[in-house]
PDB file of C-alpha atoms in Angstrom:
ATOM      1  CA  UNK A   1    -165.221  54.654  40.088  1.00  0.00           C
ATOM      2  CA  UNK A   2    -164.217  58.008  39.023  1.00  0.00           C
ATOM      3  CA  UNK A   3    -161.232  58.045  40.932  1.00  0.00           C
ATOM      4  CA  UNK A   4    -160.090  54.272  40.415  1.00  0.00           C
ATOM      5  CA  UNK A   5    -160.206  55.364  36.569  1.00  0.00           C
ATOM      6  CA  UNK A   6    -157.991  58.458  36.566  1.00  0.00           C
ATOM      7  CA  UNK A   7    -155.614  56.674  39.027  1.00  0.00           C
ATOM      8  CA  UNK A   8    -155.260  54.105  36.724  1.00  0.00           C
ATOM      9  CA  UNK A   9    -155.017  56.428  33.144  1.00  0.00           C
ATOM     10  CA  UNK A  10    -152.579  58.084  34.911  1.00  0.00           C
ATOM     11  CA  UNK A  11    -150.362  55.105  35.958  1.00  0.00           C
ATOM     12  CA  UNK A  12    -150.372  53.829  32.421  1.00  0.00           C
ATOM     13  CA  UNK A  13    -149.683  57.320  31.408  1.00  0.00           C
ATOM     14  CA  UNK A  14    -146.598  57.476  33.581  1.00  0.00           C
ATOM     15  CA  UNK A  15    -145.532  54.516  33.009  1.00  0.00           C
ATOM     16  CA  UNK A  16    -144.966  55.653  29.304  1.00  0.00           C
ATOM     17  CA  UNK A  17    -144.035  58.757  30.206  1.00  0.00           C
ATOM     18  CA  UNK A  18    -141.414  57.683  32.202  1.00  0.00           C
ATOM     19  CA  UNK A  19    -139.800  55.192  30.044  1.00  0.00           C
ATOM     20  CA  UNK A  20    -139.736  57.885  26.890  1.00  0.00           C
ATOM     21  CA  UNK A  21    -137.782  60.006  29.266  1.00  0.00           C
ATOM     22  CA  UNK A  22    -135.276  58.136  30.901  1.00  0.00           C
ATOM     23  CA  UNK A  23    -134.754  56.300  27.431  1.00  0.00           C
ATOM     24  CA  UNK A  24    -134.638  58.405  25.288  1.00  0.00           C
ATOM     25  CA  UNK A  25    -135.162  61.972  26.491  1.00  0.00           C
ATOM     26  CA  UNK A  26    -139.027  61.996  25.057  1.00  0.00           C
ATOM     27  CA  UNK A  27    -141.204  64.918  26.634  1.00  0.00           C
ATOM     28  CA  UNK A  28    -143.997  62.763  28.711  1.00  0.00           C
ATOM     29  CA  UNK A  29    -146.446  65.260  26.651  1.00  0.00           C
ATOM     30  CA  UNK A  30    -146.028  62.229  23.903  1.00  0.00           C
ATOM     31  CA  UNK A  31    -148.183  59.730  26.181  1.00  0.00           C
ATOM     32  CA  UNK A  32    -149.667  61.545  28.654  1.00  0.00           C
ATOM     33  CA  UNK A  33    -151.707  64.077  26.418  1.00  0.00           C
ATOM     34  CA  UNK A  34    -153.303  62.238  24.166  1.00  0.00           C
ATOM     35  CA  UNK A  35    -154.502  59.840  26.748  1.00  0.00           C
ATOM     36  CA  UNK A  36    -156.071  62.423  29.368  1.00  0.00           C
ATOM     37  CA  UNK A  37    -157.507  63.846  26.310  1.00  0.00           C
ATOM     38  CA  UNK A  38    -158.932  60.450  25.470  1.00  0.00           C
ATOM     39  CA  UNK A  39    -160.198  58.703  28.829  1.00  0.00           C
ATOM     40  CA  UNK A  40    -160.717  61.883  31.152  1.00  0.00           C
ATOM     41  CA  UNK A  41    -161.806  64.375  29.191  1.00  0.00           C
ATOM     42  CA  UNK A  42    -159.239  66.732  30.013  1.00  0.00           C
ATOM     43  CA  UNK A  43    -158.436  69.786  27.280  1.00  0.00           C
ATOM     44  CA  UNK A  44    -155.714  69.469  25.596  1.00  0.00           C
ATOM     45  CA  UNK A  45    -154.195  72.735  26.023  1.00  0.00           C
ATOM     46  CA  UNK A  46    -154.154  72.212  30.018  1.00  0.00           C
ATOM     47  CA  UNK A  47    -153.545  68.369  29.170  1.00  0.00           C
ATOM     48  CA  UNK A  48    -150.156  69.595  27.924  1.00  0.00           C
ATOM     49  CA  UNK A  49    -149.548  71.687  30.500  1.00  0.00           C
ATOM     50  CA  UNK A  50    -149.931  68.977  33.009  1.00  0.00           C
ATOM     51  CA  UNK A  51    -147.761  66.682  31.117  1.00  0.00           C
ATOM     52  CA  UNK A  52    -144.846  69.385  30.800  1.00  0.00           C
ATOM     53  CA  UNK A  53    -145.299  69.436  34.369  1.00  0.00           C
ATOM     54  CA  UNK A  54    -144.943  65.957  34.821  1.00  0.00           C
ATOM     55  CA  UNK A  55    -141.570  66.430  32.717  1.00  0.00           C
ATOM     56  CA  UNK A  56    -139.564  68.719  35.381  1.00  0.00           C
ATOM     57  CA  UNK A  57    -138.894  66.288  38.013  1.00  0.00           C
ATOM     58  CA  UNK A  58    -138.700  62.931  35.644  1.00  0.00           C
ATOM     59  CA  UNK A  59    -136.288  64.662  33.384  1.00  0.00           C
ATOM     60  CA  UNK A  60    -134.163  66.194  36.334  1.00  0.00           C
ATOM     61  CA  UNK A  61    -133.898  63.030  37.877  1.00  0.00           C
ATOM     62  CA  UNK A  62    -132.538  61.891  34.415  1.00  0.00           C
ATOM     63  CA  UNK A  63    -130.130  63.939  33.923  1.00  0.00           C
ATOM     64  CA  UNK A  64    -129.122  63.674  37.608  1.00  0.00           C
ATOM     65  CA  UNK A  65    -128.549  59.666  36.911  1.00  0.00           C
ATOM     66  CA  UNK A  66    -126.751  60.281  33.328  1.00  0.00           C
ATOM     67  CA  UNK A  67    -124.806  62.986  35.280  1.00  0.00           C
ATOM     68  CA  UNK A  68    -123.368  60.781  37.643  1.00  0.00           C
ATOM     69  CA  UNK A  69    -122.518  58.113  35.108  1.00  0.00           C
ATOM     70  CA  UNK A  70    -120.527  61.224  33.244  1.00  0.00           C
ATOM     71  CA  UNK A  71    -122.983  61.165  30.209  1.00  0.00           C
ATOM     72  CA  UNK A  72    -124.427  64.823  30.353  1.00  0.00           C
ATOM     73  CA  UNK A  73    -122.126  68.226  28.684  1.00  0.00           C
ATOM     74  CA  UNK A  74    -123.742  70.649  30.961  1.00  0.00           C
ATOM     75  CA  UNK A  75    -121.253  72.928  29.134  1.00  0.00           C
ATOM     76  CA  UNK A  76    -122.271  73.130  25.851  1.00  0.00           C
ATOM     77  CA  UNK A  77    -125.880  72.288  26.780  1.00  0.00           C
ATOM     78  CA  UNK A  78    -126.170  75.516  28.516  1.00  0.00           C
ATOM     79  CA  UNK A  79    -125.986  77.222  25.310  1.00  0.00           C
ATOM     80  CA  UNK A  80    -129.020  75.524  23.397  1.00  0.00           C
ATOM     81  CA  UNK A  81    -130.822  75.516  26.651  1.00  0.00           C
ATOM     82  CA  UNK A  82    -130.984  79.287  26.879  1.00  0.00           C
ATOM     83  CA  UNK A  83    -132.200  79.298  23.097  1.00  0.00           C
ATOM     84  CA  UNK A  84    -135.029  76.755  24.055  1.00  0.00           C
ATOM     85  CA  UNK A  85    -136.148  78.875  26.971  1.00  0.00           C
ATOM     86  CA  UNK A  86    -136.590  81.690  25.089  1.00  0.00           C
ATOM     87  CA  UNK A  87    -138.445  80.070  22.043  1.00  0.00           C
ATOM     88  CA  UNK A  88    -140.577  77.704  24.358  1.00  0.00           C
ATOM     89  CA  UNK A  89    -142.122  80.885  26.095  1.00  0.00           C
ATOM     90  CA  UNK A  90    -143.008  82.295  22.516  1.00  0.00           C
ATOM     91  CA  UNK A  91    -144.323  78.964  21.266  1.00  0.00           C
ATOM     92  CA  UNK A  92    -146.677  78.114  23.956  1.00  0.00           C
ATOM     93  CA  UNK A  93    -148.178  81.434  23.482  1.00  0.00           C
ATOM     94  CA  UNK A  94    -148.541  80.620  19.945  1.00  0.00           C
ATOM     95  CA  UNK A  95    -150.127  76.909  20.462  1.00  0.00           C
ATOM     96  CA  UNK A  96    -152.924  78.926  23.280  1.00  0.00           C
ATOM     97  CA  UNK A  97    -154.616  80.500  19.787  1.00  0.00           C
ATOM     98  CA  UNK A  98    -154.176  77.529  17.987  1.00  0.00           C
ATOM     99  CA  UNK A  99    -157.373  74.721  17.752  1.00  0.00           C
ATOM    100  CA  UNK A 100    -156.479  71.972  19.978  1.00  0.00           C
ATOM    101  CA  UNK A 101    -156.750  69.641  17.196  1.00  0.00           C
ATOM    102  CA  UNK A 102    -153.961  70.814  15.579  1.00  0.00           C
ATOM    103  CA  UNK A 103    -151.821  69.989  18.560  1.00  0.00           C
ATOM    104  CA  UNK A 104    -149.255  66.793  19.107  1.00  0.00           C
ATOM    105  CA  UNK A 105    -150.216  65.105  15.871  1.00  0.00           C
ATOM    106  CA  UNK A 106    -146.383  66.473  14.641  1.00  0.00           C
ATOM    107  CA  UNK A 107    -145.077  64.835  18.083  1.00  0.00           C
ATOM    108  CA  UNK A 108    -146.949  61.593  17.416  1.00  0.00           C
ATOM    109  CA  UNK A 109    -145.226  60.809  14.422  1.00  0.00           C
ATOM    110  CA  UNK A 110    -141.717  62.154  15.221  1.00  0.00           C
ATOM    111  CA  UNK A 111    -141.916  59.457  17.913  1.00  0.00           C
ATOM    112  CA  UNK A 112    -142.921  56.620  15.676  1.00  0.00           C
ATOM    113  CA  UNK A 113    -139.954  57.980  13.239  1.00  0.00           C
ATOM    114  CA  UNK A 114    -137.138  58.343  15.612  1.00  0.00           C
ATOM    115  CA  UNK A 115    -137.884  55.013  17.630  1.00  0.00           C
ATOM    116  CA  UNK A 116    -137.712  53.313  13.721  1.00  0.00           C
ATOM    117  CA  UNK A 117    -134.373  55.098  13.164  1.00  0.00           C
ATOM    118  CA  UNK A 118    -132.860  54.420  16.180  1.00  0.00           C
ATOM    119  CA  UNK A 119    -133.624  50.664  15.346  1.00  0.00           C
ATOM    120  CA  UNK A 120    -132.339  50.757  11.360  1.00  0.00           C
ATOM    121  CA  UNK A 121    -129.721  53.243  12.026  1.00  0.00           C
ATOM    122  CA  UNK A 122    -128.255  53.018  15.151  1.00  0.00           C
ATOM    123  CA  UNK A 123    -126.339  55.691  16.861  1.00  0.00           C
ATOM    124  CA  UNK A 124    -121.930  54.620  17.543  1.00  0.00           C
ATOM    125  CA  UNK A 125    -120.944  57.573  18.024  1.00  0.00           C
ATOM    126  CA  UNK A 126    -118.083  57.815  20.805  1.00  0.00           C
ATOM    127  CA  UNK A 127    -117.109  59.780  22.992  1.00  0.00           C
ATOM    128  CA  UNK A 128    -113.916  60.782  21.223  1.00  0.00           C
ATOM    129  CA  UNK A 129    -115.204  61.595  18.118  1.00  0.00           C
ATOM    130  CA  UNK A 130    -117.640  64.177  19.564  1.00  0.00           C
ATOM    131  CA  UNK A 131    -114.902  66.607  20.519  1.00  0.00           C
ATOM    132  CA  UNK A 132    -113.763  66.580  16.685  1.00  0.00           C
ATOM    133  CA  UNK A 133    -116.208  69.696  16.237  1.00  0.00           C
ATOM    134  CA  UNK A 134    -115.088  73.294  16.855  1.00  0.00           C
ATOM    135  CA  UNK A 135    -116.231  75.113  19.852  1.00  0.00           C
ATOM    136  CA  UNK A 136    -117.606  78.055  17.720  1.00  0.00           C
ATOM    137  CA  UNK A 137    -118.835  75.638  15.372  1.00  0.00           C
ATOM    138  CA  UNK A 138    -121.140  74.062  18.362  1.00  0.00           C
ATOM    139  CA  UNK A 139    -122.394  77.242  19.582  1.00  0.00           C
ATOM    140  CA  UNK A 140    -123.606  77.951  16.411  1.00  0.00           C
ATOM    141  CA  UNK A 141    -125.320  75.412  15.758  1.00  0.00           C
ATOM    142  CA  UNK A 142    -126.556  74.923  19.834  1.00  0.00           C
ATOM    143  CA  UNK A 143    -128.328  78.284  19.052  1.00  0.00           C
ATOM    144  CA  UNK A 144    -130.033  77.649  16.348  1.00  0.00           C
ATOM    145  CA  UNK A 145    -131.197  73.935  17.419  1.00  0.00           C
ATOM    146  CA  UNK A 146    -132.561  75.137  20.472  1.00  0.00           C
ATOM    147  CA  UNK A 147    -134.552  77.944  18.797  1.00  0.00           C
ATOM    148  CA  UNK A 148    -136.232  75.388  17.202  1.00  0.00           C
ATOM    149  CA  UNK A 149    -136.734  72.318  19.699  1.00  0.00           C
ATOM    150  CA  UNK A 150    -137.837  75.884  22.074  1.00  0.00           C
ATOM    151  CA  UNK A 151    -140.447  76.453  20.022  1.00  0.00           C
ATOM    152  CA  UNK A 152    -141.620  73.247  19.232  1.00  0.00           C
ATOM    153  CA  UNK A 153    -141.432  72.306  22.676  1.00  0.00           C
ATOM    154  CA  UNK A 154    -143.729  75.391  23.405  1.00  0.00           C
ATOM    155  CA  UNK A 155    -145.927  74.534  20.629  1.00  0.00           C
ATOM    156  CA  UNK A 156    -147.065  70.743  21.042  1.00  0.00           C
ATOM    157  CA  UNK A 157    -145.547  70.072  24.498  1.00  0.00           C
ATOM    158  CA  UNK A 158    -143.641  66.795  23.547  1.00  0.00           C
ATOM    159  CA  UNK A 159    -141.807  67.434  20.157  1.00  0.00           C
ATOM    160  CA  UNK A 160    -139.268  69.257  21.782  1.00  0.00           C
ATOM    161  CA  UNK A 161    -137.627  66.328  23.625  1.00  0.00           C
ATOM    162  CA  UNK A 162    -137.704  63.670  19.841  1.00  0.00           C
ATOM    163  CA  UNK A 163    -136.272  66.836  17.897  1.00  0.00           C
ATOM    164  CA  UNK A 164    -133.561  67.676  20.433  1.00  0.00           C
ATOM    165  CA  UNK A 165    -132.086  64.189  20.543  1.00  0.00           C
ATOM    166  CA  UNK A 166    -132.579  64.041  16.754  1.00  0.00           C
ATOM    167  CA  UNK A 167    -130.451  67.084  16.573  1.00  0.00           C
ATOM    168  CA  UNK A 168    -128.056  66.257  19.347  1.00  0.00           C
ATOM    169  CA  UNK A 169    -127.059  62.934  17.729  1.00  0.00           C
ATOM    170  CA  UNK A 170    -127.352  63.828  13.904  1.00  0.00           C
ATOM    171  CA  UNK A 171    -126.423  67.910  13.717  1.00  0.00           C
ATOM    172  CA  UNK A 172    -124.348  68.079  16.899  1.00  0.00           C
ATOM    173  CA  UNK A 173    -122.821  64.737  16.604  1.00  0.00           C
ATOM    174  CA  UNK A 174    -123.490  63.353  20.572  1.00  0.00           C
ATOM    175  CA  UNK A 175    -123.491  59.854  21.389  1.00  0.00           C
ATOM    176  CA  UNK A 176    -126.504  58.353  22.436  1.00  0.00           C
ATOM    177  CA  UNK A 177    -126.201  58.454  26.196  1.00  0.00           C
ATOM    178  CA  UNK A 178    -124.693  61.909  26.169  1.00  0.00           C
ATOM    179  CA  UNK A 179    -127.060  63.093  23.799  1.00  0.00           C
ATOM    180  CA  UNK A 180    -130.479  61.748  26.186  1.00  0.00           C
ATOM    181  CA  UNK A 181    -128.349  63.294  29.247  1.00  0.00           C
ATOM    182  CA  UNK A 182    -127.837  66.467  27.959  1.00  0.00           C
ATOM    183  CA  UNK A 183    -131.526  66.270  26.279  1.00  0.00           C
ATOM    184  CA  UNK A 184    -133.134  65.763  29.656  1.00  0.00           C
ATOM    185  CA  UNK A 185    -130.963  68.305  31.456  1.00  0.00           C
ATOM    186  CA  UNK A 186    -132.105  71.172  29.123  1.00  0.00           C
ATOM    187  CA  UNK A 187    -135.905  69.710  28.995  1.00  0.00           C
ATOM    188  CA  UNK A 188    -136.495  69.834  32.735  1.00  0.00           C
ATOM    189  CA  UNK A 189    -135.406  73.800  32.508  1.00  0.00           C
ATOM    190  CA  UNK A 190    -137.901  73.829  28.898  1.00  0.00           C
ATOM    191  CA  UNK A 191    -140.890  72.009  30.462  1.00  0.00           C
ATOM    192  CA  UNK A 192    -140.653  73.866  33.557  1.00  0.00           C
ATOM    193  CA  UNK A 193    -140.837  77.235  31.678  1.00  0.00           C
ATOM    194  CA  UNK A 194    -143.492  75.511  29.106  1.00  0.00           C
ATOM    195  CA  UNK A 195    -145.630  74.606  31.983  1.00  0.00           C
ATOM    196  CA  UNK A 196    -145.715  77.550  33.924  1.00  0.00           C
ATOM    197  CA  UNK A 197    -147.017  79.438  30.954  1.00  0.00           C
ATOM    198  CA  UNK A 198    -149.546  77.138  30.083  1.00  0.00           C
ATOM    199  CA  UNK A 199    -151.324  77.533  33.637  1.00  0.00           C
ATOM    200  CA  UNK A 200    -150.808  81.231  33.721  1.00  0.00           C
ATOM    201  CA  UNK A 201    -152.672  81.125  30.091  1.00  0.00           C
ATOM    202  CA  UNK A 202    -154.661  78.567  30.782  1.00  0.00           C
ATOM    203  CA  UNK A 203    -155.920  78.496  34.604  1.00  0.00           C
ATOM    204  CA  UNK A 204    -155.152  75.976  37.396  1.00  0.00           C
ATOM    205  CA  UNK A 205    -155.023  71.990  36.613  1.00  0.00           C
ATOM    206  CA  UNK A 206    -157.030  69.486  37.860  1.00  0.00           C
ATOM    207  CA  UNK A 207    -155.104  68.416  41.068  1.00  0.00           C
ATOM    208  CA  UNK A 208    -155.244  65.131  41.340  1.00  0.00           C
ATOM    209  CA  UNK A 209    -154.498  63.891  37.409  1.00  0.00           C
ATOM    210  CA  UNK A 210    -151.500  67.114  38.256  1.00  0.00           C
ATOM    211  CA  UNK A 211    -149.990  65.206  41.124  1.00  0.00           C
ATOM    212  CA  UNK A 212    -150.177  61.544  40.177  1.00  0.00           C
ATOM    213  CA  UNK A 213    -148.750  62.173  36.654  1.00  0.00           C
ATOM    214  CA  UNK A 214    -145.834  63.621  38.111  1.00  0.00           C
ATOM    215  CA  UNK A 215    -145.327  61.266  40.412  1.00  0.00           C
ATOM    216  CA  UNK A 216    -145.711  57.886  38.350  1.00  0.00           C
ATOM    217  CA  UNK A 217    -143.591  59.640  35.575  1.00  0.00           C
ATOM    218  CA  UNK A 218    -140.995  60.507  37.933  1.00  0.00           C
ATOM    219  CA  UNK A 219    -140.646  56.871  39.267  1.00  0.00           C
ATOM    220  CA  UNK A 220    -140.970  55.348  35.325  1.00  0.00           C
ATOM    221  CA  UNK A 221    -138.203  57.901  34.427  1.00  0.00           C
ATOM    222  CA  UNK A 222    -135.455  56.812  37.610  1.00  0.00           C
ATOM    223  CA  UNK A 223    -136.079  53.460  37.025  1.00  0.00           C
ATOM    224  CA  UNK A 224    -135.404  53.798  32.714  1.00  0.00           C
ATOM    225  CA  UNK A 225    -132.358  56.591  33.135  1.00  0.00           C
ATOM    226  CA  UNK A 226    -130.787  53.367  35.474  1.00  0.00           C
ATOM    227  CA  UNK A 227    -131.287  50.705  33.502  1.00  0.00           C
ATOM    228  CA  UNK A 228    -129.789  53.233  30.116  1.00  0.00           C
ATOM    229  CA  UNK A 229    -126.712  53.986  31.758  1.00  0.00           C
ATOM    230  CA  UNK A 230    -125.603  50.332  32.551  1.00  0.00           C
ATOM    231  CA  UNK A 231    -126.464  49.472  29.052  1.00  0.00           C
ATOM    232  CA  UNK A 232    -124.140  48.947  25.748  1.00  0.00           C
ATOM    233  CA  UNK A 233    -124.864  51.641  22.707  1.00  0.00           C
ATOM    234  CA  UNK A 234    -126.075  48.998  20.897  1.00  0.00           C
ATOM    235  CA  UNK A 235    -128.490  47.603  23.102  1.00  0.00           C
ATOM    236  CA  UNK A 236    -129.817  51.272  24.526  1.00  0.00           C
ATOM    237  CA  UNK A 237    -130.098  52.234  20.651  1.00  0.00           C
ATOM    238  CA  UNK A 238    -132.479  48.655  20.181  1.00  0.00           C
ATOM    239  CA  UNK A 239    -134.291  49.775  23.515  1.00  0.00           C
ATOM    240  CA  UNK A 240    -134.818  52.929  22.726  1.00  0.00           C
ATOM    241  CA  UNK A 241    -136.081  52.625  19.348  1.00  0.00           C
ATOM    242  CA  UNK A 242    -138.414  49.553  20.114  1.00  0.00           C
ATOM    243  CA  UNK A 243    -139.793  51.857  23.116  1.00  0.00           C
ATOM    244  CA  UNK A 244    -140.321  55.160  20.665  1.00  0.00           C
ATOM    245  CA  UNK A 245    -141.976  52.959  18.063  1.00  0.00           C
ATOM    246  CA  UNK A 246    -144.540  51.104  21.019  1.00  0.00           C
ATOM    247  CA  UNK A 247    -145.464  54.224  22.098  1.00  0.00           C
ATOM    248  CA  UNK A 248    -146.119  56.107  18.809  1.00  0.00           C
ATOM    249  CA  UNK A 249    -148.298  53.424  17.811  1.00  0.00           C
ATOM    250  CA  UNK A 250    -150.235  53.014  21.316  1.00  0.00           C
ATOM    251  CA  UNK A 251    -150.621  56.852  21.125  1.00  0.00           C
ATOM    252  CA  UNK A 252    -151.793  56.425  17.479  1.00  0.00           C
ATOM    253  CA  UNK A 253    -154.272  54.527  18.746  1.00  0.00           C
ATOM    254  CA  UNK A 254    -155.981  56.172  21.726  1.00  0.00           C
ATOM    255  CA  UNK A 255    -155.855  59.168  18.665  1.00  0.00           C
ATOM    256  CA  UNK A 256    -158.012  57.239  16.784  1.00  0.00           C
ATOM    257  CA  UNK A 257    -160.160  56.534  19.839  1.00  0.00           C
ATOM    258  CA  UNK A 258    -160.606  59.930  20.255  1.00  0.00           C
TER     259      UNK A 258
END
């Protein structure tokens, strides 16, 4: 029965998981956390490390699909991701002498708020009016908005994925499908680096939650990044937001459980 229950926590979990990411970019820390916290009894600290885990192949595949579909800017996304690497190492040190309540409630609600936004405020940005911006101007600002999406990434696990398409489409002025391309491409690099450090902190995971999170997200995340690229701004903006706001209440909820 054990079994048949973590199978099954961890299907739901990817299945959330998955859809965040290939939507919208959303670290699968969001869902998957809080709910092997909840219904297996898994710590959070090596709960997030699991689900950052669970990130490096879903986002990959992500960005491989937005890649092909010419929605990812490897080029100026190299910049912010070196930023983010460096700052996720330092904040995942920081969140291992933290209490483990005070982690992913920030996450929780930057979900709920960004799915709402995307929903009242769409993003129509084209692609055109992205390469208005100065190239010095966007390395500026690349550093400094991946020192901070590093860090929270490091930190909580899953607010680095919300802030970095909040800052992508709002600060860096992306379009929505580059901006989740080039959010995923830079978060498989953060939550590989993230997740690494929270097992050498933290110990070994437990295998099998390890293994079928990863591999439900990863399928969840193919099937979303497919479905994003064939669809118009206006309908991935409704899709994405309705999806955010679903899973920051449903994660809400199995807080409150807890």
């Amino acid at each position: 029965m054990k079994y048949v229950i973590t199978v099954l926590v961890c299907l739901f979990a990817g299945i959330g998981a998955g859809l965040g990411t290939g939507f919208a970019g959303m670290s699968a820390a969001a869902v998957i956390t809080p709910m092997l916290v909840t219904f297996l009894d898994i710590e959070p600290y090596m709960a997030v490390g699991i689900a950052l885990a669970s990130d490096v192949l879903a986002s990959a595949v992500s960005a491989y699909t937005y890649g092909k579909n010419k929605n990812l800017d490897i080029k100026n996304g190299i910049v912010m991701m070196i930023s983010v690497l460096l700052f996720t190492v330092v904040g995942s040190y920081v969140s291992s002498l933290v209490p483990s309540t005070a982690m992913g409630n920030f996450s929780v609600f930057m979900t709920l708020l960004l799915g709402i936004k995307f929903i009242v405020k769409p993003v129509m940005t084209t692609k055109e009016e992205m390469t208005s911006s100065s190239a010095r101007s966007k390395i500026i600002k690349s550093v400094l908005c991946g020192s901070a999406v590093g860090f929270i990434c490091g930190f909580v696990g899953a607010g680095g994925g919300m802030m970095m398409l909040l800052l992508l489409t709002s600060i860096m002025g992306y379009e929505l499908k580059t901006a989740v391309g080039t959010s995923v491409f830079i978060m498989a690099f953060t939550a590989l680096t993230g997740s690494l450090s929270h097992f050498a902190i933290g110990g070994k995971p437990d295998w099998l939650p390890f293994v079928l999170c990863i591999a439900f997200t990863l399928i969840f995340a193919r099937i979303a990044a497919k479905f994003a690229n064939k669809a118009s701004a206006k309908t991935l903006n409704r899709a994405t937001g309705i999806i955010l706001v679903i899973l920051g209440i449903v994660v809400l909820g199995f807080s409150a459980i807890k």
